[in-house]
Coordinates of C-alpha atoms in Angstrom, one line a residue:
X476 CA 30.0 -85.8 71.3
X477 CA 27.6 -85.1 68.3
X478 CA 29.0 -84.5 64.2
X479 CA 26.6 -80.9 64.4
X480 CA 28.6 -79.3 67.4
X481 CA 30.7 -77.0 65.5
X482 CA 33.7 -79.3 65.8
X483 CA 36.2 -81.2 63.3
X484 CA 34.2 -83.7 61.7
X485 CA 34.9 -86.2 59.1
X486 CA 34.4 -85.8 55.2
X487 CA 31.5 -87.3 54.2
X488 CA 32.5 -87.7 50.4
X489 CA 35.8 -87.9 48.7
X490 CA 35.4 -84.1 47.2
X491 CA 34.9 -83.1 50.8
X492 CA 37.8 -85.1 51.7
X493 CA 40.2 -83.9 48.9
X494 CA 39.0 -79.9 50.3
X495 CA 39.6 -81.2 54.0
X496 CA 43.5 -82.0 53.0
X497 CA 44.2 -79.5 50.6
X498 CA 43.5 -76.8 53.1
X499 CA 44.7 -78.8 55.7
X500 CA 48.1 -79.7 54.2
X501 CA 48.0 -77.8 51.3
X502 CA 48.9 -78.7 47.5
X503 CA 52.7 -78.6 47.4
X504 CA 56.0 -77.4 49.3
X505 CA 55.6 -74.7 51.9
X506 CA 59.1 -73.2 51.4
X507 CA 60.8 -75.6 53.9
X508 CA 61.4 -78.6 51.3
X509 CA 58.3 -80.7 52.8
X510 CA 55.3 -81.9 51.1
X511 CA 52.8 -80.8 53.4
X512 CA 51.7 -77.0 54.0
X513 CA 51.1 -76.0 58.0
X514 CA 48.1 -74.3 59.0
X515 CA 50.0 -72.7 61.7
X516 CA 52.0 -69.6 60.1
X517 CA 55.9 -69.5 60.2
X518 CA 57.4 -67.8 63.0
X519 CA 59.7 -65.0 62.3
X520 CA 63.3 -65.2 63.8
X521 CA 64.1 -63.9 67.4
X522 CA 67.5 -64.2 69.2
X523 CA 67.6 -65.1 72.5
X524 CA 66.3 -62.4 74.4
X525 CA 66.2 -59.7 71.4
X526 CA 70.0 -59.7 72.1
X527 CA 72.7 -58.7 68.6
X528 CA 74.5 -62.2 67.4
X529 CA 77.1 -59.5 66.2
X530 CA 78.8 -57.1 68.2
X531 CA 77.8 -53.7 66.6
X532 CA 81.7 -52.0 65.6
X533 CA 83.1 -49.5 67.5
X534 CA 84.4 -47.0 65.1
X535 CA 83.0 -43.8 65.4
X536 CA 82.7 -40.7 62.9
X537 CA 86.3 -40.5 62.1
X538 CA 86.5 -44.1 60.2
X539 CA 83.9 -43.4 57.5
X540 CA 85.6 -39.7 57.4
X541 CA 89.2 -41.9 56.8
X542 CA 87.6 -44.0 54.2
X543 CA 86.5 -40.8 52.3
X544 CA 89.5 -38.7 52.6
X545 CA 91.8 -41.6 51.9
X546 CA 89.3 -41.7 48.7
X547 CA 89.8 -38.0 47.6
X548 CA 93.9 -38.5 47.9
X549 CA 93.9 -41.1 45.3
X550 CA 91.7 -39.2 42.9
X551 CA 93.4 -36.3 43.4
X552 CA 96.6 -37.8 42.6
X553 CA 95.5 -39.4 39.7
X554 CA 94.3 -35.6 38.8
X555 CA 97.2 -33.9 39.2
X556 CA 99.6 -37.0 37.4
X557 CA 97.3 -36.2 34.3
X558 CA 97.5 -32.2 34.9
X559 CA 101.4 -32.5 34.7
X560 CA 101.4 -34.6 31.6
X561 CA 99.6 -32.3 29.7
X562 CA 100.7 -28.8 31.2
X563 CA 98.2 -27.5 33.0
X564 CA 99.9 -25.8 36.4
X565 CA 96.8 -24.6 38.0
X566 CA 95.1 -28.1 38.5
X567 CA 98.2 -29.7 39.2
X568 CA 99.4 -27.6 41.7
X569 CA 95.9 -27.9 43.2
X570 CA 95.3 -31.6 43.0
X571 CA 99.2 -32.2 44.1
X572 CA 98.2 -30.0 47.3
X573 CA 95.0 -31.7 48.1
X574 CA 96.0 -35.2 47.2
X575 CA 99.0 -34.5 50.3
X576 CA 96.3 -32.8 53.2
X577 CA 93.5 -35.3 52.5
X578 CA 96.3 -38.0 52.8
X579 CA 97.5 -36.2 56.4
X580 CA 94.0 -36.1 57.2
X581 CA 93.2 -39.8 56.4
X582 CA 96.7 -40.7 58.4
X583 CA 95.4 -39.1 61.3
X584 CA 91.9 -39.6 61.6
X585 CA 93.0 -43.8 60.8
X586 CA 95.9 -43.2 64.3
X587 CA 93.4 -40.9 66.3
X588 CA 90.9 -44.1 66.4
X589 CA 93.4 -46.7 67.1
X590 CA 93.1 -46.1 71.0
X591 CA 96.9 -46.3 71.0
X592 CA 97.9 -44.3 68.1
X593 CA 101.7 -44.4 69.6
X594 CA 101.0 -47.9 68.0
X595 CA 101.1 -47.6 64.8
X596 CA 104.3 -47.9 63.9
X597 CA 103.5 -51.7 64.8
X598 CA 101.4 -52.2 61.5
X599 CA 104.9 -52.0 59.5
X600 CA 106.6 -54.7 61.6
X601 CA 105.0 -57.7 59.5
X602 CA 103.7 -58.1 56.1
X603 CA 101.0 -60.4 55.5
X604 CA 99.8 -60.9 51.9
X605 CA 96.6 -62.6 53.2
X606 CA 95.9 -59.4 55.2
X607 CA 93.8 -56.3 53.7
X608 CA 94.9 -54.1 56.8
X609 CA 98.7 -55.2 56.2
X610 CA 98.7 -54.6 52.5
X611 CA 96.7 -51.5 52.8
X612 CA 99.1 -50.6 55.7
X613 CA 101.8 -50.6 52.9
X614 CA 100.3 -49.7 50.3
X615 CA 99.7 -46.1 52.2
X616 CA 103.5 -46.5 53.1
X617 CA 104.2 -46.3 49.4
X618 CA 102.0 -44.0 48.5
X619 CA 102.5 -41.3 50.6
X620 CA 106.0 -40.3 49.9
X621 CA 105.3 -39.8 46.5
X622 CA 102.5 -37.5 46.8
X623 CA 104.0 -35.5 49.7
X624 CA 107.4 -35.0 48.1
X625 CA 105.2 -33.3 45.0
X626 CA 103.3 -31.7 47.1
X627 CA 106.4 -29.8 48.6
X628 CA 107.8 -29.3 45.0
X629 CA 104.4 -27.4 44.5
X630 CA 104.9 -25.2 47.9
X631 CA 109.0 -24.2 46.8
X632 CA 110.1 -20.7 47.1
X633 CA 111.1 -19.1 43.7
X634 CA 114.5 -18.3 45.5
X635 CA 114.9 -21.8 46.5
X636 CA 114.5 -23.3 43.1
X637 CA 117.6 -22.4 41.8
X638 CA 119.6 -24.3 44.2
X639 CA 120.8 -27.8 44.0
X640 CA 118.2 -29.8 46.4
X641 CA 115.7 -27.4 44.8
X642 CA 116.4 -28.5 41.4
X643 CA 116.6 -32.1 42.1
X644 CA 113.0 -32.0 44.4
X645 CA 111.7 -30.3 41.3
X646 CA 113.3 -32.9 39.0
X647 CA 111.8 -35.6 41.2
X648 CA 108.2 -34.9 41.5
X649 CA 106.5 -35.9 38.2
X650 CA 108.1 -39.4 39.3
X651 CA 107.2 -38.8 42.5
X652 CA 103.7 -37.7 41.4
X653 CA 103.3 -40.8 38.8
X654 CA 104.5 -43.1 41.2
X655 CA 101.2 -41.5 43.3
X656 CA 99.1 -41.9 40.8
X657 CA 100.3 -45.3 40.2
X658 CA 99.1 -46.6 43.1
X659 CA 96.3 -44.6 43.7
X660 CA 93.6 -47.5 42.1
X661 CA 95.0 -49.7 45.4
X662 CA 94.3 -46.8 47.8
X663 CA 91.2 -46.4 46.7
X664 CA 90.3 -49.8 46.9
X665 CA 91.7 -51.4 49.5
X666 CA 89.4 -49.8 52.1
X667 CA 86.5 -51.6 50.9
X668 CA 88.3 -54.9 50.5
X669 CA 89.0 -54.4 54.4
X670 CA 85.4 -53.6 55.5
X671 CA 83.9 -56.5 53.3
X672 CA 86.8 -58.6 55.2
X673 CA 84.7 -58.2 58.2
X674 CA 81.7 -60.2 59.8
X675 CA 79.6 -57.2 58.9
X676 CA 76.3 -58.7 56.7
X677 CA 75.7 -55.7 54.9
X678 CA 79.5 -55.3 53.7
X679 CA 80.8 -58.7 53.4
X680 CA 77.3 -59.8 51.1
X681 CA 78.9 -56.4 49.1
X682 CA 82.4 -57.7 49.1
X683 CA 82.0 -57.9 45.2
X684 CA 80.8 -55.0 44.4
X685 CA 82.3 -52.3 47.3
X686 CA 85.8 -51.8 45.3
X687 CA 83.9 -51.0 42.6
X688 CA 81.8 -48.3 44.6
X689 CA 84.8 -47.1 46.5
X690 CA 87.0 -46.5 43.5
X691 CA 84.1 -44.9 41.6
X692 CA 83.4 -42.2 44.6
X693 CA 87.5 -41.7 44.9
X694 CA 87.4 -40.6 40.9
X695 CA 84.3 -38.6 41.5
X696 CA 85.8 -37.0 44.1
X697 CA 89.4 -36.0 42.8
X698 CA 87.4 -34.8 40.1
X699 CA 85.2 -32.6 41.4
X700 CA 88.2 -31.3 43.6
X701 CA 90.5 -30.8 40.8
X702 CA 87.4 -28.8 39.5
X703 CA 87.0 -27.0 42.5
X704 CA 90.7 -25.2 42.6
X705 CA 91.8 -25.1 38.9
X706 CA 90.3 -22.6 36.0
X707 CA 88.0 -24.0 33.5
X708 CA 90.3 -23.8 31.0
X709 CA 92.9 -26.1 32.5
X710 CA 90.2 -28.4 34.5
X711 CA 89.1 -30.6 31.4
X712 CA 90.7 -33.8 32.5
X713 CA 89.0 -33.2 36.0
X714 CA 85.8 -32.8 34.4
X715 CA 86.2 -36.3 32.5
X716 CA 87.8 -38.3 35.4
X717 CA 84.7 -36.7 37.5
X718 CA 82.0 -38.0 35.2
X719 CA 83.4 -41.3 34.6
X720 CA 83.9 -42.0 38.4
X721 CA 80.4 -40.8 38.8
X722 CA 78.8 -43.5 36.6
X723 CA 80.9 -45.8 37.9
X724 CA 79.5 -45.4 41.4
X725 CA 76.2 -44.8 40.5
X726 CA 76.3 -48.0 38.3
X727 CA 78.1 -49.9 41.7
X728 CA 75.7 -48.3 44.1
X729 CA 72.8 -50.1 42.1
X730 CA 73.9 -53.3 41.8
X731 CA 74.6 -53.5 45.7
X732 CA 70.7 -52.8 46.5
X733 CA 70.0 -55.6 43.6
X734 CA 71.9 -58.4 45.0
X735 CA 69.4 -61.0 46.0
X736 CA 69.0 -61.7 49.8
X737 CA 67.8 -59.6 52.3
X738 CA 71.3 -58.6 53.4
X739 CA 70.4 -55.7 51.1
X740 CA 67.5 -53.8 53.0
X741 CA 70.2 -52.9 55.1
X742 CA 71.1 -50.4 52.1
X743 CA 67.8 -49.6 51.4
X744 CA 66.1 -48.5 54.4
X745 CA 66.4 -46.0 57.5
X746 CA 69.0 -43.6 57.9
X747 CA 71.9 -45.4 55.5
X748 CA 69.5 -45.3 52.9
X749 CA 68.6 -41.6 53.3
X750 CA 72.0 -40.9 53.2
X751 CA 72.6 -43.2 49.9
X752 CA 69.8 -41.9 47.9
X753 CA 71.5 -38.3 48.7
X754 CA 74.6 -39.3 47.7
X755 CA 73.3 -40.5 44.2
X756 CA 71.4 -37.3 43.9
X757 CA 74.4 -35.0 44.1
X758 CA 76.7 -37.5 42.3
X759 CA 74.2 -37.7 39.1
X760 CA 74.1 -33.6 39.3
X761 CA 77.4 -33.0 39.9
X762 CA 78.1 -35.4 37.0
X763 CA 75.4 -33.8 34.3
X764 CA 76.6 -30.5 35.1
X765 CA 80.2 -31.3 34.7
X766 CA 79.3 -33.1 31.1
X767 CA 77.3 -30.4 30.0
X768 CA 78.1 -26.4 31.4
X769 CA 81.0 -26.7 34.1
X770 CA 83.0 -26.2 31.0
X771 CA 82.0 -22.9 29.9
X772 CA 81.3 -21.4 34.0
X773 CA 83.5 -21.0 36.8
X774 CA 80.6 -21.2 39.1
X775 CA 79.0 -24.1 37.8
X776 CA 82.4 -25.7 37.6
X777 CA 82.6 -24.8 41.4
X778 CA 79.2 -26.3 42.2
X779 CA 79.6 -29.6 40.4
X780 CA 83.0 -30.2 42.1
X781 CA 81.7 -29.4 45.3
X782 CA 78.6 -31.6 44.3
X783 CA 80.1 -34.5 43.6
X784 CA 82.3 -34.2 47.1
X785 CA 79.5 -33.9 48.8
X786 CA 78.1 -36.9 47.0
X787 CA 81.2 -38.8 48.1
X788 CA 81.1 -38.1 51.7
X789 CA 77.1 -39.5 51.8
X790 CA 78.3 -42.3 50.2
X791 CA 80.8 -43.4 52.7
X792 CA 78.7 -42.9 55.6
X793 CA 75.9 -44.4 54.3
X794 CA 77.7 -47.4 53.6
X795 CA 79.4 -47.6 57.2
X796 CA 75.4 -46.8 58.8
X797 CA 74.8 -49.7 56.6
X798 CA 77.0 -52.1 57.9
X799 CA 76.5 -50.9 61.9
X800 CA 72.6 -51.5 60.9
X801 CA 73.3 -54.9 59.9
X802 CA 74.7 -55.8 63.2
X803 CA 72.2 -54.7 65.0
X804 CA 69.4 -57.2 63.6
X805 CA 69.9 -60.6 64.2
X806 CA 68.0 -62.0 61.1
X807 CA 70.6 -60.2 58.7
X808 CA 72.9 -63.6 60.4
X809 CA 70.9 -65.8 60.9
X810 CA 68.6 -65.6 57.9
X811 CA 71.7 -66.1 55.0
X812 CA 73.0 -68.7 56.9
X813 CA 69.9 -71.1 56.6
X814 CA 69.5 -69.9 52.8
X815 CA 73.0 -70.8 52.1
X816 CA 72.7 -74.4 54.3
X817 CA 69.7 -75.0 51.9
X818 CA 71.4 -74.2 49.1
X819 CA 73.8 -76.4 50.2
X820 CA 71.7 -79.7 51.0
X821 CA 69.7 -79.1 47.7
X822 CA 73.1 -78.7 45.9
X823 CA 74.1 -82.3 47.8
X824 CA 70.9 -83.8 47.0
X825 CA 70.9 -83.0 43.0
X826 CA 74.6 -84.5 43.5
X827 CA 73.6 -87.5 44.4
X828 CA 70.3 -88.3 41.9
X829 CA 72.6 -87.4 39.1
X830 CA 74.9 -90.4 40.7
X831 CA 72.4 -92.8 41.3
X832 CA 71.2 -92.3 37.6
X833 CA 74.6 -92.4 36.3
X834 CA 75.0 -95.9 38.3
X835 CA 74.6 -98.6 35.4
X836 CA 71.9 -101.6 36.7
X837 CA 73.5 -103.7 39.5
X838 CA 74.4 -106.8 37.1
X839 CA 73.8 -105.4 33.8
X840 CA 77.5 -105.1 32.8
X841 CA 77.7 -109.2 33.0
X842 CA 74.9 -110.3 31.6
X843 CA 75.0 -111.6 28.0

């Protein structure tokens, strides 16, 4: 075989020999911790036969539905705790009524996906620190009394307050009601700590940041409700709790789709991403409008409130298409797991040059 038929031949001077390897093996690491660079590119990651490594979950509608209106009860109770401090009937009443449907609606849409709602009486049997569903089980059980019993204070005949059990359920509910409010933080939170819980990618990677998002939309939320049912006049603290839970979740929302990894493009691409981006659209309105003329216009008031529910309900689903997107791509598992195993050896690697420097000269402690 001749050096002229179009083959691999060898370098006939050093420069051509110092080209010949640096295109060859390149000048430095190729990502993977070795020295020399492969002409053959990398191979993206398959699973065996395109198959999920996670099992997708099997909630439907009603559990990102539950984690919103289990949101709105805590704001609202921390709306209508505030509205009875300061005397204003209107958006207590209001908030105290909301705050006790959207907690009957979170109850049942949470029992209607159980499979066995007859069930759930079970949850109360045990209480396990270590477990977000337990404590959240419980921390529902404390919280609802409160707010129903000042909800029913709120719905009292006139003719029935003058009698003895009326007096004392009216006595009762701003107790009642603060005791709501109270633990309305740990409501509001503890549905994210139980999603991030999970094997999901896209919500345990988040597990820092999804209280914080959660907690955010639930003050946006009872804020633009409490807006929604009281007068303008009496809706001021609504207004402030609205625009503070507002940046709070916008501020939340932004640092999830910065975190480094790619666990992330879960949030920011496809449908959970359309829904996001909408969510941060009507939060930021709803927000502006509520710091600026919701105070002087009962319609504006109206459209902010209703703006920043709207807001809250995108976020939730968005999140949950998040995490079911996550599932469904193998890489989002498999991909992490290397980085972190790299991390790992590097970490064990730097560990154990800083030892072997730290190591005094075999010998050099006797001599002299």
């Amino acid at each position: 075989m001749s050096e002229d038929d179009g083959l691999l031949r060898e370098p006939r001077s050093d420069a051509g020999a110092a080209d010949f390897r640096a295109q060859t093996f390149g000048a430095g690491p190729d990502g993977d911790g070795s020295r020399e660079r492969t002409v053959v590119p990398r191979a993206e990651f398959r699973s065996y036969y395109g198959r999920q490594v996670l099992k997708s979950p099997v909630w439907d509608w009603r559990i990102p539905a539950y984690l919103f209106t289990g949101g709105l009860a805590a704001g609202t109770a921390l709306v209508a705790a505030g509205a009875d401090v300061t005397g204003r009937p209107a958006l207590r009443r209001g908030c105290r009524l909301g705050c006790s449907g959207a907690l009957i609606a979170s109850m049942y849409l949470l029992v209607a996906d159980l499979g066995r709602p007859e069930r759930f009486h079970h949850m109360l049997r045990v209480a396990k620190p270590t477990s977000p569903m337990s404590v959240g089980t419980w921390v529902v059980t404390a919280f609802g009394p409160g707010s129903v019993l000042a909800a029913g204070s709120e719905l009292l005949p006139a003719s029935a307050r003058s009698t003895l059990p009326g007096r004392l359920l009216v006595r009762a509910a701003r107790p009642a009601g603060l005791w709501a409010a109270a633990l309305a933080p740990a409501v509001a939170s503890y549905t994210a700590v139980l999603l991030s819980q999970t094997a999901v990618p896209a919500w345990h990677e988040a597990r820092r940041e999804l209280p914080f998002l959660f907690t955010g939309s639930a003050a946006a939320a009872g804020g633009g409700f409490g807006m929604l049912v009281a007068p303008v006049g009496e809706a001021g603290p609504a207004r402030r709790l609205g625009v503070a839970g507002a940046a709070a979740e916008l501020v939340a929302s932004r640092l999830v789709e910065r975190r480094p990894g790619m666990v992330t493009r879960a949030y920011t691409g496809g449908r959970a991403h359309r829904m996001r981006r909408a969510s941060e659209w009507l939060t930021l309105g709803g927000a502006l409008a509520a710091l600026t003329l919701a105070g002087r216009s009962r319609r504006i008031a109206a459209g902010a409130g209703a703006a920043l529910l709207a807001g809250g309900v995108l976020q939730r689903f968005g999140t949950f298409e998040a995490g079911v997107a996550s599932t469904k791509d193998p890489a989002y598992v498999v991909v992490p797991q290397r980085e972190r195993l790299r991390a790992a050896e590097r970490e064990r690697e730097q560990r154990a040059r800083r030892g072997a420097q730290d190591e005094p000269e075999a010998g050099g402690g006797d001599r002299g």
